[in-house]
Tab-separated table of C-alpha atoms and ligand atoms in Angstrom:
chain	number	residue	atom	x	y	z
A	1	UNK	CA	60.288	45.496	41.998
A	2	UNK	CA	57.722	42.995	43.306
A	3	UNK	CA	54.711	43.383	45.614
A	4	UNK	CA	52.852	41.110	48.037
A	5	UNK	CA	49.056	40.798	48.222
A	6	UNK	CA	47.299	41.832	51.431
A	7	UNK	CA	43.890	43.334	52.122
A	8	UNK	CA	45.039	46.124	54.449
A	9	UNK	CA	48.713	46.465	53.559
A	10	UNK	CA	50.623	47.469	50.472
A	11	UNK	CA	54.144	46.080	50.236
A	12	UNK	CA	56.741	46.948	47.647
A	13	UNK	CA	59.943	44.952	47.536
A	14	UNK	CA	62.483	47.113	45.722
A	15	UNK	CA	65.314	45.540	43.784
A	16	UNK	CA	67.855	47.288	46.020
A	17	UNK	CA	66.685	45.295	49.078
A	18	UNK	CA	64.461	47.966	50.636
A	19	UNK	CA	60.839	46.968	51.350
A	20	UNK	CA	58.149	49.603	51.867
A	21	UNK	CA	55.098	48.534	53.877
A	22	UNK	CA	52.125	50.911	53.759
A	23	UNK	CA	49.304	50.467	56.275
A	24	UNK	CA	46.371	50.830	53.910
A	25	UNK	CA	43.042	51.627	55.564
A	26	UNK	CA	42.884	55.346	54.851
A	27	UNK	CA	39.096	55.712	55.281
A	28	UNK	CA	39.637	54.814	58.981
A	29	UNK	CA	42.925	56.697	59.207
A	30	UNK	CA	44.738	53.341	59.027
A	31	UNK	CA	43.357	52.191	62.412
A	32	UNK	CA	44.616	48.743	63.394
A	33	UNK	CA	41.835	46.160	63.351
A	34	UNK	CA	42.300	42.434	64.025
A	35	UNK	CA	42.682	41.505	60.360
A	36	UNK	CA	45.245	44.236	59.777
A	37	UNK	CA	47.278	43.163	62.820
A	38	UNK	CA	47.350	39.569	61.549
A	39	UNK	CA	48.571	40.774	58.168
A	40	UNK	CA	51.186	42.994	59.774
A	41	UNK	CA	52.485	40.052	61.774
A	42	UNK	CA	52.738	37.923	58.645
A	43	UNK	CA	54.397	40.685	56.620
A	44	UNK	CA	57.033	41.375	59.273
A	45	UNK	CA	57.777	37.673	59.625
A	46	UNK	CA	58.187	37.412	55.837
A	47	UNK	CA	60.495	40.446	55.826
A	48	UNK	CA	62.633	39.024	58.622
A	49	UNK	CA	63.002	35.664	56.870
A	50	UNK	CA	63.521	37.064	53.374
A	51	UNK	CA	66.960	36.714	51.850
A	52	UNK	CA	66.325	39.641	49.510
A	53	UNK	CA	64.940	42.287	51.878
A	54	UNK	CA	67.448	44.177	54.039
A	55	UNK	CA	65.545	47.171	55.464
A	56	UNK	CA	61.822	47.724	56.035
A	57	UNK	CA	60.155	51.142	55.924
A	58	UNK	CA	56.664	51.309	57.478
A	59	UNK	CA	54.312	54.190	56.653
A	60	UNK	CA	50.580	54.971	56.372
A	61	UNK	CA	48.369	55.432	53.309
A	62	UNK	CA	47.082	58.918	52.582
A	63	UNK	CA	48.348	62.320	53.665
A	64	UNK	CA	46.618	62.476	57.017
A	65	UNK	CA	47.663	59.529	59.124
A	66	UNK	CA	50.400	57.063	59.850
A	67	UNK	CA	48.005	55.076	62.098
A	68	UNK	CA	45.277	56.698	64.264
A	69	UNK	CA	45.367	53.860	66.782
A	70	UNK	CA	43.790	50.529	67.481
A	71	UNK	CA	40.315	50.232	65.956
A	72	UNK	CA	38.127	51.751	68.687
A	73	UNK	CA	35.017	50.030	67.346
A	74	UNK	CA	36.638	46.635	67.905
A	75	UNK	CA	38.036	47.684	71.286
A	76	UNK	CA	34.706	48.945	72.585
A	77	UNK	CA	33.217	45.473	73.154
A	78	UNK	CA	36.258	43.776	74.697
A	79	UNK	CA	35.873	41.878	77.966
A	80	UNK	CA	38.716	41.866	80.475
A	81	UNK	CA	40.075	38.530	79.306
A	82	UNK	CA	39.785	39.540	75.647
A	83	UNK	CA	41.485	42.872	76.350
A	84	UNK	CA	44.433	41.224	78.057
A	85	UNK	CA	44.730	38.690	75.244
A	86	UNK	CA	44.583	41.329	72.499
A	87	UNK	CA	47.082	43.488	74.343
A	88	UNK	CA	49.490	40.542	74.576
A	89	UNK	CA	48.894	39.704	70.896
A	90	UNK	CA	49.649	43.276	69.771
A	91	UNK	CA	52.709	43.348	72.004
A	92	UNK	CA	53.967	40.128	70.410
A	93	UNK	CA	53.584	41.590	66.912
A	94	UNK	CA	55.301	44.838	67.854
A	95	UNK	CA	58.032	42.851	69.664
A	96	UNK	CA	58.599	40.975	66.410
A	97	UNK	CA	59.247	44.342	64.744
A	98	UNK	CA	61.520	45.550	67.531
A	99	UNK	CA	63.445	42.275	67.550
A	100	UNK	CA	63.704	41.968	63.757
A	101	UNK	CA	67.183	40.981	62.652
A	102	UNK	CA	67.226	43.851	60.142
A	103	UNK	CA	66.488	47.567	60.519
A	104	UNK	CA	62.894	48.816	60.487
A	105	UNK	CA	62.207	52.532	59.918
A	106	UNK	CA	58.871	54.221	60.721
A	107	UNK	CA	57.920	57.072	58.413
A	108	UNK	CA	55.292	58.891	60.500
A	109	UNK	CA	53.263	60.798	57.925
A	110	UNK	CA	50.531	62.365	60.090
A	111	UNK	CA	48.575	61.094	63.099
A	112	UNK	CA	50.382	58.401	65.106
A	113	UNK	CA	48.028	57.961	68.035
A	114	UNK	CA	47.610	55.141	70.527
A	115	UNK	CA	48.500	51.905	68.763
A	116	UNK	CA	49.939	53.996	65.900
A	117	UNK	CA	52.461	55.658	68.191
A	118	UNK	CA	53.149	52.252	69.727
A	119	UNK	CA	53.826	50.783	66.289
A	120	UNK	CA	56.211	53.641	65.445
A	121	UNK	CA	58.000	53.228	68.773
A	122	UNK	CA	58.587	49.535	68.079
A	123	UNK	CA	60.538	50.472	64.933
A	124	UNK	CA	64.267	51.115	65.206
A	125	UNK	CA	64.287	54.614	63.711
A	126	UNK	CA	61.483	57.184	63.376
A	127	UNK	CA	61.226	59.912	60.746
A	128	UNK	CA	58.270	62.290	61.162
A	129	UNK	CA	56.776	64.586	58.571
A	130	UNK	CA	56.142	68.174	59.680
A	131	UNK	CA	52.395	67.519	60.034
A	132	UNK	CA	52.894	64.504	62.334
A	133	UNK	CA	51.041	64.417	65.640
A	134	UNK	CA	52.180	61.680	67.998
A	135	UNK	CA	50.504	60.709	71.248
A	136	UNK	CA	48.955	58.129	73.529
A	137	UNK	CA	45.352	59.329	74.113
A	138	UNK	CA	44.143	55.999	75.568
A	139	UNK	CA	43.218	57.469	78.980
A	140	UNK	CA	40.629	59.620	77.180
A	141	UNK	CA	38.939	56.318	76.288
A	142	UNK	CA	39.251	54.937	79.820
A	143	UNK	CA	42.127	52.573	79.010
A	144	UNK	CA	45.937	52.695	78.922
A	145	UNK	CA	48.376	52.078	76.081
A	146	UNK	CA	48.366	48.300	75.652
A	147	UNK	CA	50.663	47.610	72.725
A	148	UNK	CA	53.887	48.317	74.611
A	149	UNK	CA	53.480	52.106	74.781
A	150	UNK	CA	53.912	52.434	78.536
A	151	UNK	CA	57.234	50.613	78.248
A	152	UNK	CA	58.648	52.024	75.029
A	153	UNK	CA	57.672	55.670	75.544
A	154	UNK	CA	59.298	55.606	78.975
A	155	UNK	CA	62.481	54.161	77.523
A	156	UNK	CA	62.563	56.652	74.645
A	157	UNK	CA	61.738	59.919	76.418
A	158	UNK	CA	62.234	59.138	80.136
A	159	UNK	CA	59.768	58.630	82.958
A	160	UNK	CA	58.685	62.248	83.583
A	161	UNK	CA	57.790	63.099	80.010
A	162	UNK	CA	56.252	59.662	79.451
A	163	UNK	CA	53.994	60.096	82.469
A	164	UNK	CA	52.996	63.590	81.319
A	165	UNK	CA	52.090	62.400	77.831
A	166	UNK	CA	50.293	59.248	79.013
A	167	UNK	CA	48.386	60.887	81.884
A	168	UNK	CA	47.262	63.950	79.880
A	169	UNK	CA	46.823	62.058	76.631
A	170	UNK	CA	48.203	65.183	74.922
A	171	UNK	CA	49.895	64.517	71.584
A	172	UNK	CA	53.127	66.231	70.556
A	173	UNK	CA	53.797	67.878	67.210
A	174	UNK	CA	56.788	66.830	65.116
A	175	UNK	CA	59.132	69.544	66.423
A	176	UNK	CA	58.479	68.640	70.074
A	177	UNK	CA	58.746	64.930	69.242
A	178	UNK	CA	62.225	65.663	67.884
A	179	UNK	CA	63.152	67.741	70.909
A	180	UNK	CA	62.194	64.957	73.361
A	181	UNK	CA	63.894	62.333	71.139
A	182	UNK	CA	60.672	60.523	70.376
A	183	UNK	CA	61.644	60.765	66.697
A	184	UNK	CA	65.073	60.830	65.053
A	185	UNK	CA	64.335	63.309	62.249
A	186	UNK	CA	61.629	65.664	60.960
A	187	UNK	CA	61.228	66.424	57.268
A	188	UNK	CA	58.702	68.020	54.916
A	189	UNK	CA	56.226	65.452	53.644
A	190	UNK	CA	57.815	65.273	50.191
A	191	UNK	CA	61.340	64.802	51.594
A	192	UNK	CA	60.732	62.222	54.328
A	193	UNK	CA	60.843	59.116	52.132
A	194	UNK	CA	64.064	60.304	50.536
A	195	UNK	CA	65.677	60.486	53.984
A	196	UNK	CA	64.296	57.048	54.914
A	197	UNK	CA	65.794	55.589	51.732
A	198	UNK	CA	69.125	57.339	52.313
A	199	UNK	CA	69.379	55.971	55.868
A	200	UNK	CA	68.321	52.520	54.675
A	201	UNK	CA	71.008	52.497	51.958
A	202	UNK	CA	73.671	53.654	54.422
A	203	UNK	CA	72.744	50.851	56.839
A	204	UNK	CA	72.773	48.312	54.005
A	205	UNK	CA	76.446	49.094	53.320
A	206	UNK	CA	77.261	47.583	56.718
A	207	UNK	CA	77.601	43.934	57.714
A	208	UNK	CA	74.139	42.329	58.045
A	209	UNK	CA	75.200	40.159	60.981
A	210	UNK	CA	76.625	43.223	62.715
A	211	UNK	CA	73.331	45.097	62.206
A	212	UNK	CA	71.396	42.197	63.690
A	213	UNK	CA	73.682	41.893	66.711
A	214	UNK	CA	73.720	45.682	67.160
A	215	UNK	CA	69.906	45.714	67.378
A	216	UNK	CA	70.016	42.942	69.984
A	217	UNK	CA	72.791	44.606	71.955
A	218	UNK	CA	71.060	47.992	72.125
A	219	UNK	CA	67.817	46.342	73.224
A	220	UNK	CA	69.671	44.481	75.955
A	221	UNK	CA	70.391	47.853	77.548
A	222	UNK	CA	66.658	48.443	77.890
A	223	UNK	CA	65.288	45.018	78.745
A	224	UNK	CA	62.575	44.993	81.384
A	225	UNK	CA	59.598	43.012	82.438
A	226	UNK	CA	56.844	45.612	82.243
A	227	UNK	CA	55.015	44.271	79.182
A	228	UNK	CA	53.162	41.506	81.048
A	229	UNK	CA	52.027	44.009	83.677
A	230	UNK	CA	50.764	46.358	80.964
A	231	UNK	CA	48.631	43.604	79.389
A	232	UNK	CA	47.095	42.605	82.758
A	233	UNK	CA	46.207	46.219	83.609
A	234	UNK	CA	44.798	46.757	80.120
A	235	UNK	CA	42.515	43.731	80.602
A	236	UNK	CA	41.306	45.050	83.975
A	237	UNK	CA	40.382	48.375	82.387
A	238	UNK	CA	38.276	46.621	79.737
A	239	UNK	CA	35.928	45.629	82.592
A	240	UNK	CA	35.260	49.233	83.686
A	241	UNK	CA	32.275	51.486	82.977
A	242	UNK	CA	34.717	54.269	82.113
A	243	UNK	CA	36.111	52.202	79.230
A	244	UNK	CA	32.592	51.572	77.833
A	245	UNK	CA	31.802	55.276	78.215
A	246	UNK	CA	35.095	56.415	76.652
A	247	UNK	CA	34.816	54.225	73.564
A	248	UNK	CA	31.043	54.810	73.167
A	249	UNK	CA	31.572	58.573	73.365
A	250	UNK	CA	34.153	58.419	70.564
A	251	UNK	CA	31.914	56.293	68.343
A	252	UNK	CA	28.891	58.539	69.058
A	253	UNK	CA	31.042	61.645	68.442
A	254	UNK	CA	30.390	63.201	71.882
A	255	UNK	CA	32.450	64.084	74.977
A	256	UNK	CA	32.967	61.266	77.480
A	257	UNK	CA	31.521	61.586	80.978
A	258	UNK	CA	33.615	59.396	83.250
A	259	UNK	CA	32.277	58.166	86.605
A	260	UNK	CA	35.509	56.635	87.872
A	261	UNK	CA	34.122	53.088	87.903
B	1	CO8	N1	39.505	53.522	65.473
B	1	CO8	C1	38.453	53.390	64.646
B	1	CO8	N2	38.094	54.340	63.752
B	1	CO8	C2	38.856	55.448	63.712
B	1	CO8	C3	39.959	55.646	64.544
B	1	CO8	C4	40.296	54.615	65.461
B	1	CO8	N3	41.346	54.681	66.267
B	1	CO8	N4	40.494	56.860	64.279
B	1	CO8	C5	39.750	57.393	63.296
B	1	CO8	N5	38.763	56.540	62.949
B	1	CO8	C6	37.746	56.718	61.927
B	1	CO8	C7	36.670	57.693	62.369
B	1	CO8	O1	35.726	57.061	63.203
B	1	CO8	C8	36.134	58.125	61.030
B	1	CO8	O2	35.298	57.107	60.534
B	1	CO8	P1	33.872	57.487	59.853
B	1	CO8	O3	34.251	58.323	58.662
B	1	CO8	O4	33.293	56.178	59.507
B	1	CO8	O5	33.117	58.274	60.909
B	1	CO8	C9	37.367	58.147	60.128
B	1	CO8	O6	38.321	57.330	60.769
B	1	CO8	C10	37.971	59.530	59.977
B	1	CO8	O7	38.217	60.028	61.268
B	1	CO8	P2	37.661	61.436	61.780
B	1	CO8	O8	36.428	61.830	61.032
B	1	CO8	O9	37.577	61.371	63.278
B	1	CO8	O10	38.868	62.386	61.317
B	1	CO8	P3	39.274	63.788	61.959
B	1	CO8	O11	40.268	64.376	61.019
B	1	CO8	O12	38.081	64.591	62.321
B	1	CO8	O13	40.026	63.419	63.325
B	1	CO8	C11	41.541	62.169	64.687
B	1	CO8	C12	41.235	62.720	63.296
B	1	CO8	C13	41.826	63.343	65.648
B	1	CO8	C14	42.784	61.317	64.567
B	1	CO8	C15	40.332	61.343	65.202
B	1	CO8	O14	39.947	60.415	64.191
B	1	CO8	C16	40.584	60.574	66.457
B	1	CO8	O15	40.610	61.153	67.538
B	1	CO8	N6	40.797	59.255	66.335
B	1	CO8	C17	40.981	58.382	67.465
B	1	CO8	C18	42.380	58.543	68.019
B	1	CO8	C19	42.569	57.644	69.210
B	1	CO8	O16	41.948	57.820	70.246
B	1	CO8	N7	43.471	56.668	69.079
B	1	CO8	C20	43.754	55.717	70.127
B	1	CO8	C21	42.855	54.532	70.017
B	1	CO8	S1	43.007	53.424	71.399
B	1	CO8	C22	44.415	52.578	71.070
B	1	CO8	O17	45.071	52.789	70.095
B	1	CO8	C23	44.758	51.520	72.066
B	1	CO8	C24	45.979	50.762	71.671
B	1	CO8	C25	46.239	49.666	72.636
B	1	CO8	C26	45.283	48.514	72.464
B	1	CO8	C27	45.612	47.440	73.416
B	1	CO8	C28	44.947	46.129	73.267
B	1	CO8	C29	43.588	46.009	72.765
């Protein structure tokens, strides 16, 4: 087994060809800041190019969170242009995961909110632990999901449920996530990795070129153009008072008072 050096990620490359990437910022519930996103991009690119790694499992450090979202502190000062750019950057990284030539499994071990849910949805298969809570609470901050969530949630669970979850911001627990097909499997915390490894090993028995083409073919059934629109709308929201109020309220640990401007 070998490991790669990152500041915010832990990566284990097992001898059997399975790599385990752990988002490692537990004091901030693994929130995605700029530096972490850059590392994630690099790590996924390395995985995709590696001749030794066949399946990637992505999970979060600690027992509480997979990823609690984009880093709200960093988001809170974004201008419109910066917001649109960051949204497009995050989308590109998550698209790299979705379009990887080898399977990527998300092991959702707790909160997967906002950008965390979006990261999990970009993976090919999702396994949730029983304590997982998955949702897109961006509207409570005066923004919308900007890392592909409006597109991928709609494709995974259908338009009605996606609109309900995005417009209320309500998260779903693991059992409901399974029921609406947002996740593939739910397991107790101490059994989830075993299932991820079992699925990974089963996939690795199959032809690698076939796996790659299968991923592409399934995605072709869902191709659409909504990502660019999402990034533009996200940028527009970064110019609103409601966005400043929503993010400030979170950072000041108080309830947001939106004015609709
Ligand atoms: N960003 C930054 N810091 C965070 C985040 C976050 N998303 N989530 C948690 N933290 C920090 C807290 O501020 C706290 O830090 P500190 O100890 O320094 O005060 C630490 O993590 C622990 O968190 P809590 O004390 O809040 O832990 P609780 O167990 O009380 O609550 C929750 C856990 C419910 C998960 C709570 O932390 C929470 O509500 N977090 C925010 C969830 C959220 O709103 N996520 C969505 C963020 S927006 C987003 O993801 C947009 C994605 C698209 C971006 C598009 C382009 C830019």
